[in-house]
Amino acid sequence: MAVSEVRSSSPWLAFTGLLPVVLMVPILIAHAYAAGVIVAVVGCVGVVVYHLARRQGITSLDVLALVFAVVNVVLYFGLGNTWLIGHVAIVFYTLLALQSAVSLFRGDPWTMQFTRRVVRPEFVADPRFRRMNVRTTVVWVAAFAACDVLSILVHGAAGSWLPAVVLALAVVVSRVSGRRYLNSTMHAAEGFPAAAG
């Protein structure tokens, strides 16, 4: 079985849940609170509707982002409270780091909920699929922790774009490392030397 035979749709669809986060955090850090809160809610609802329409279910990231967005709407528009918005990056990246780290101890790697959307159903039960997701979840734990640290230590414009760069790198690293892992294990299982790249 080749890696190309494992996928059922574009692997980039696994990362749609990050879109509202990538859009929301910089806007809120820039103090455009009303715009950031609205973008967050619209983005989260859009992602949830998209995946439900495709019968892919929703993930813990979708739920966390949606709850976070709704709480911000209530606090900001209902109570005039900006505390959560003012600490959006630290709170959100901390919750994501904890969510992904805890998943490793539960034995259900955080990235599996996304990657099972883009692989053939029969591959989900393959032990290699779980091992690949353990590796990529570790990448995301490190990425969210790095974003958290950057949010605490770096202020101003760099405090909003540096975490976005880290998230973009995490997408690339997790995608490339997952593909390489599958390439090497599938070639090894077939008795061939692993292909480079």
XYZ file of N, CA and C in Angstrom, residues 4-170:
501
model
N 0.017 7.361 -1.041
C -1.051 7.994 -1.824
C -2.356 7.198 -1.757
N -2.274 5.902 -1.487
C -3.473 5.069 -1.402
C -4.146 5.158 -0.036
N -3.465 5.755 0.925
C -3.998 5.887 2.282
C -4.999 7.032 2.359
N -4.747 8.115 1.614
C -5.575 9.313 1.695
C -6.867 9.143 0.915
N -7.937 9.738 1.455
C -9.204 9.750 0.728
C -9.532 11.152 0.238
N -8.869 12.168 0.787
C -9.060 13.554 0.349
C -7.795 14.336 0.677
N -7.797 15.610 0.368
C -6.602 16.432 0.568
C -6.181 16.429 2.029
N -4.893 16.158 2.308
C -4.439 16.151 3.699
C -4.516 17.515 4.365
N -4.565 18.579 3.575
C -4.637 19.922 4.162
C -5.990 20.175 4.806
N -7.014 19.381 4.457
C -8.328 19.536 5.088
C -8.283 19.187 6.569
N -7.247 18.454 6.985
C -7.116 18.097 8.396
C -6.845 19.328 9.261
N -6.404 20.426 8.647
C -6.004 21.596 9.418
C -7.041 22.712 9.426
N -8.257 22.463 8.919
C -9.272 23.511 8.841
C -9.649 24.072 10.209
N -9.582 23.250 11.244
C -9.935 23.713 12.585
C -9.033 24.804 13.118
N -7.830 24.914 12.538
C -6.902 25.957 12.980
C -7.197 27.324 12.361
N -7.970 27.353 11.279
C -8.205 28.619 10.582
C -8.802 29.708 11.478
N -9.881 29.423 12.251
C -10.410 30.484 13.113
C -9.386 30.966 14.148
N -8.549 30.047 14.629
C -7.528 30.413 15.619
C -6.506 31.348 14.990
N -6.015 30.969 13.807
C -5.003 31.772 13.124
C -5.546 33.157 12.781
N -6.835 33.239 12.456
C -7.439 34.531 12.134
C -7.765 35.345 13.386
N -8.279 34.676 14.424
C -8.780 35.364 15.607
C -7.681 35.970 16.468
N -6.656 35.186 16.771
C -5.662 35.623 17.758
C -4.972 36.927 17.354
N -4.438 37.063 16.134
C -3.783 38.335 15.788
C -4.722 39.537 15.828
N -5.988 39.338 15.419
C -6.948 40.450 15.434
C -7.209 40.903 16.867
N -7.388 39.945 17.778
C -7.643 40.302 19.179
C -6.416 40.913 19.832
N -5.238 40.400 19.483
C -4.001 40.972 20.043
C -3.825 42.415 19.571
N -4.299 42.707 18.361
C -4.217 44.073 17.816
C -5.294 44.985 18.410
N -6.059 44.471 19.379
C -7.097 45.227 20.099
C -8.305 45.585 19.239
N -8.489 44.898 18.097
C -9.706 45.081 17.305
C -10.723 44.080 17.852
N -11.170 44.319 19.088
C -11.942 43.339 19.831
C -13.245 42.930 19.154
N -14.048 43.901 18.749
C -15.337 43.563 18.132
C -15.126 42.725 16.875
N -14.195 43.153 16.028
C -13.913 42.412 14.793
C -13.397 41.013 15.107
N -12.481 40.909 16.070
C -11.903 39.619 16.432
C -12.938 38.644 16.960
N -13.838 39.137 17.803
C -14.884 38.289 18.378
C -15.830 37.794 17.284
N -16.197 38.693 16.367
C -17.102 38.306 15.274
C -16.424 37.325 14.324
N -15.165 37.596 13.964
C -14.413 36.693 13.090
C -14.303 35.309 13.727
N -14.055 35.281 15.034
C -13.924 34.007 15.743
C -15.213 33.195 15.666
N -16.344 33.829 15.962
C -17.633 33.116 15.955
C -17.978 32.647 14.547
N -17.869 33.554 13.583
C -18.202 33.192 12.195
C -17.284 32.083 11.693
N -15.976 32.205 11.982
C -15.016 31.187 11.546
C -15.286 29.830 12.175
N -15.550 29.818 13.476
C -15.810 28.556 14.186
C -17.098 27.902 13.712
N -18.152 28.694 13.556
C -19.418 28.150 13.069
C -19.236 27.629 11.645
N -18.487 28.363 10.828
C -18.223 27.927 9.453
C -17.512 26.588 9.392
N -16.497 26.417 10.233
C -15.743 25.153 10.268
C -16.640 24.003 10.725
N -17.429 24.233 11.775
C -18.322 23.191 12.294
C -19.358 22.794 11.240
N -19.990 23.781 10.610
C -21.001 23.501 9.581
C -20.375 22.747 8.412
N -19.191 23.170 8.006
C -18.491 22.518 6.886
C -18.270 21.029 7.168
N -17.741 20.718 8.353
C -17.447 19.321 8.670
C -18.708 18.496 8.942
N -19.723 19.109 9.527
C -20.977 18.387 9.726
C -21.644 18.094 8.381
N -21.559 19.043 7.451
C -22.126 18.831 6.123
C -21.416 17.690 5.397
N -20.127 17.511 5.682
C -19.356 16.428 5.065
C -19.443 15.140 5.891
N -20.235 15.178 6.966
C -20.420 14.030 7.871
C -19.108 13.548 8.463
N -18.267 14.517 8.860
C -16.975 14.183 9.446
C -16.958 14.418 10.954
N -18.049 14.910 11.495
C -18.101 15.186 12.926
C -17.286 16.416 13.290
N -17.286 16.740 14.574
C -16.498 17.886 15.039
C -15.428 17.397 15.999
N -14.375 18.181 16.100
C -13.223 17.795 16.912
C -13.197 18.583 18.216
N -12.286 18.186 19.095
C -12.131 18.913 20.361
C -11.655 20.338 20.109
N -10.872 20.556 19.049
C -10.441 21.913 18.695
C -11.634 22.743 18.234
N -12.508 22.150 17.418
C -13.707 22.858 16.963
C -14.555 23.289 18.158
N -14.748 22.365 19.096
C -15.566 22.653 20.283
C -14.910 23.726 21.140
N -13.603 23.577 21.397
C -12.885 24.547 22.223
C -12.944 25.937 21.602
N -12.678 26.029 20.295
C -12.684 27.332 19.623
C -14.077 27.956 19.642
N -15.112 27.133 19.423
C -16.480 27.649 19.412
C -16.906 28.122 20.798
N -16.619 27.320 21.831
C -16.958 27.725 23.206
C -16.209 28.997 23.578
N -14.938 29.047 23.220
C -14.115 30.220 23.497
C -14.708 31.459 22.815
N -15.116 31.303 21.552
C -15.683 32.422 20.804
C -16.999 32.889 21.416
N -17.853 31.926 21.790
C -19.154 32.281 22.384
C -18.965 32.974 23.733
N -18.044 32.470 24.556
C -17.766 33.100 25.851
C -17.277 34.532 25.632
N -16.422 34.733 24.611
C -15.944 36.080 24.318
C -17.073 37.004 23.871
N -18.016 36.470 23.090
C -19.165 37.278 22.667
C -19.959 37.727 23.890
N -20.228 36.789 24.797
C -21.005 37.107 26.005
C -20.253 38.117 26.869
N -18.964 37.855 27.092
C -18.185 38.759 27.953
C -18.050 40.150 27.340
N -17.721 40.196 26.034
C -17.438 41.494 25.407
C -18.703 42.290 25.112
N -19.633 41.677 24.375
C -20.834 42.414 23.979
C -21.875 42.468 25.095
N -21.944 41.409 25.918
C -22.948 41.365 26.977
C -22.544 42.078 28.255
N -21.269 41.883 28.661
C -20.830 42.415 29.947
C -19.764 43.508 29.834
N -19.290 43.753 28.619
C -18.254 44.774 28.438
C -16.928 44.387 29.064
N -16.717 43.090 29.250
C -15.504 42.595 29.901
C -14.497 42.147 28.835
N -13.268 42.666 28.921
C -12.238 42.333 27.923
C -11.097 41.499 28.505
N -11.271 40.970 29.718
C -10.154 40.231 30.329
C -9.746 39.030 29.476
N -10.699 38.207 29.078
C -10.378 37.014 28.298
C -9.793 37.393 26.941
N -10.359 38.428 26.329
C -9.834 38.894 25.042
C -8.407 39.396 25.210
N -8.149 40.108 26.279
C -6.810 40.644 26.535
C -5.772 39.567 26.784
N -6.220 38.404 27.185
C -5.308 37.286 27.456
C -5.572 36.111 26.517
N -6.151 36.415 25.345
C -6.617 35.377 24.432
C -5.525 34.393 24.034
N -4.364 34.904 23.681
C -3.309 34.017 23.185
C -2.835 33.069 24.284
N -2.545 33.624 25.453
C -2.033 32.804 26.558
C -3.063 31.745 26.956
N -4.310 32.151 27.124
C -5.355 31.210 27.536
C -5.568 30.136 26.478
N -5.703 30.558 25.206
C -6.028 29.605 24.161
C -4.886 28.637 23.887
N -3.659 29.141 23.801
C -2.519 28.254 23.536
C -2.265 27.312 24.718
N -2.526 27.783 25.945
C -2.384 26.919 27.113
C -3.398 25.779 27.045
N -4.652 26.116 26.725
C -5.692 25.093 26.625
C -5.377 24.086 25.516
N -4.872 24.577 24.380
C -4.528 23.668 23.283
C -3.346 22.772 23.636
N -2.343 23.352 24.311
C -1.178 22.550 24.721
C -1.614 21.457 25.689
N -2.484 21.804 26.639
C -2.976 20.823 27.605
C -3.838 19.766 26.919
N -4.717 20.207 26.040
C -5.609 19.289 25.336
C -4.810 18.262 24.533
N -3.796 18.724 23.807
C -3.004 17.809 22.983
C -2.086 16.933 23.829
N -1.519 17.482 24.912
C -0.639 16.691 25.784
C -1.420 15.596 26.505
N -2.587 15.940 27.028
C -3.417 14.961 27.739
C -3.829 13.823 26.813
N -4.057 14.135 25.544
C -4.480 13.097 24.593
C -3.429 11.995 24.440
N -2.162 12.348 24.602
C -1.089 11.343 24.502
C -1.176 10.350 25.653
N -1.532 10.817 26.829
C -1.638 9.942 27.997
C -2.923 9.112 27.958
N -3.949 9.634 27.288
C -5.200 8.883 27.149
C -5.091 7.800 26.090
N -4.064 7.874 25.264
C -3.895 6.888 24.202
C -4.690 7.197 22.950
N -5.206 8.417 22.854
C -5.963 8.838 21.684
C -5.337 10.138 21.176
N -4.225 10.028 20.422
C -3.469 11.222 20.018
C -4.351 12.305 19.399
N -4.102 13.530 19.792
C -4.899 14.699 19.425
C -5.103 14.815 17.924
N -4.077 14.535 17.135
C -4.191 14.728 15.684
C -5.058 13.670 15.004
N -5.339 12.554 15.668
C -6.149 11.499 15.037
C -7.532 11.991 14.645
N -8.102 12.876 15.442
C -9.449 13.357 15.146
C -9.483 14.154 13.842
N -8.338 14.722 13.458
C -8.260 15.473 12.204
C -7.851 14.568 11.041
N -6.840 13.759 11.272
C -6.302 12.948 10.181
C -7.260 11.831 9.762
N -8.110 11.373 10.667
C -9.056 10.322 10.258
C -10.068 10.865 9.246
N -10.169 12.202 9.166
C -11.057 12.812 8.178
C -10.515 12.672 6.751
N -9.211 12.496 6.615
C -8.605 12.560 5.286
C -7.954 11.256 4.839
N -8.106 10.182 5.642
C -7.562 8.885 5.229
C -8.705 7.922 4.955
N -8.382 6.864 4.240
C -9.390 5.846 3.946
C -9.816 5.180 5.262
N -11.105 4.911 5.442
C -11.613 4.352 6.701
C -10.875 3.096 7.150
N -10.471 2.235 6.227
C -9.795 0.993 6.607
C -8.413 1.244 7.206
N -7.813 2.411 6.913
C -6.475 2.704 7.448
C -6.534 3.196 8.892
N -7.691 3.687 9.330
C -7.819 4.219 10.700
C -7.486 3.155 11.741
N -7.790 1.892 11.454
C -7.524 0.805 12.401
C -6.077 0.305 12.336
N -5.308 0.766 11.379
C -3.923 0.325 11.214
C -3.061 0.889 12.346
N -2.238 0.061 13.018
C -1.389 0.567 14.112
C -0.439 1.675 13.667
N -0.056 1.662 12.393
C 0.839 2.715 11.887
C 0.162 4.079 11.915
N -1.150 4.080 11.729
C -1.895 5.334 11.764
C -1.814 5.956 13.161
N -1.989 5.131 14.188
C -1.900 5.634 15.563
C -0.472 6.113 15.877
N 0.522 5.327 15.495
C 1.918 5.724 15.766
C 2.279 7.023 15.064
N 1.825 7.175 13.830
C 2.069 8.426 13.104
C 1.445 9.599 13.853
N 0.239 9.409 14.375
C -0.456 10.473 15.088
C 0.174 10.787 16.442
N 0.772 9.801 17.076
C 1.518 10.086 18.311
C 2.664 11.044 17.983
N 3.393 10.752 16.907
C 4.517 11.607 16.509
C 4.057 13.021 16.173
N 2.975 13.126 15.386
C 2.535 14.465 14.985
C 1.893 15.226 16.155
N 1.276 14.503 17.078
C 0.721 15.175 18.255
C 1.829 15.773 19.113
N 2.947 15.080 19.219
C 4.097 15.627 19.959
C 4.547 16.946 19.325
N 4.547 17.001 17.992
C 4.907 18.242 17.290
C 3.958 19.362 17.705
N 2.662 19.050 17.778
C 1.685 20.085 18.127
C 1.756 20.496 19.592
N 2.049 19.557 20.478
C 2.241 19.927 21.887
C 3.375 20.942 21.985
N 4.492 20.649 21.310
C 5.645 21.560 21.330
C 5.294 22.904 20.700
N 4.534 22.869 19.595
C 4.167 24.113 18.907
C 3.272 24.990 19.782
N 2.258 24.384 20.409
C 1.357 25.166 21.261
C 2.089 25.701 22.492
N 2.987 24.900 23.052
C 3.784 25.368 24.187
C 4.669 26.536 23.772
N 5.270 26.448 22.575
C 6.120 27.536 22.071
C 5.290 28.803 21.847
N 4.088 28.639 21.292
C 3.197 29.787 21.094
C 2.821 30.424 22.428
N 2.601 29.590 23.423
C 2.265 30.069 24.760
C 3.406 30.910 25.325
N 4.615 30.385 25.229
C 5.793 31.103 25.734
C 5.978 32.426 24.994
N 5.838 32.384 23.668
C 5.970 33.610 22.869
C 4.913 34.639 23.264
N 3.704 34.176 23.532
C 2.621 35.080 23.916
C 2.892 35.755 25.255
N 3.589 35.053 26.128
C 3.919 35.607 27.445
C 5.106 36.570 27.352
N 6.122 36.185 26.578
C 7.381 36.937 26.560
C 7.470 38.035 25.510
N 6.772 37.863 24.377
C 6.914 38.815 23.272
C 5.648 39.658 23.162
N 5.827 40.962 23.087
C 4.680 41.874 23.013
C 4.722 42.658 21.707
N 3.653 43.365 21.427
C 3.593 44.149 20.198
C 3.255 43.272 19.002
N 3.609 43.766 17.809
C 3.265 43.067 16.564
C 3.890 41.678 16.507
N 5.138 41.575 16.995
C 5.824 40.267 16.960
C 5.083 39.237 17.799
N 4.401 39.685 18.844
C 3.652 38.768 19.695
C 2.474 38.136 18.989
N 2.022 38.742 17.880
C 0.919 38.142 17.137
C 1.400 37.330 15.941
N 2.459 37.791 15.258
C 2.857 37.040 14.060
C 3.819 35.903 14.344
N 4.617 35.969 15.411
C 5.529 34.858 15.714
C 4.770 33.554 16.010
N 3.715 33.573 16.844
C 2.959 32.327 17.036
C 2.327 31.815 15.740
N 1.890 32.738 14.858
C 1.322 32.307 13.575
C 2.377 31.584 12.738
N 3.615 32.068 12.810
C 4.718 31.407 12.100
C 4.959 30.023 12.690
N 4.928 29.924 14.019
C 5.119 28.625 14.685
C 4.029 27.647 14.259
N 2.774 28.096 14.205
C 1.670 27.233 13.790
C 1.833 26.784 12.332
N 2.266 27.716 11.479
C 2.487 27.354 10.070
C 3.599 26.312 9.956
N 4.672 26.492 10.731
C 5.764 25.509 10.734
C 5.283 24.162 11.263
N 4.427 24.184 12.282
C 3.903 22.931 12.841
C 3.073 22.180 11.800
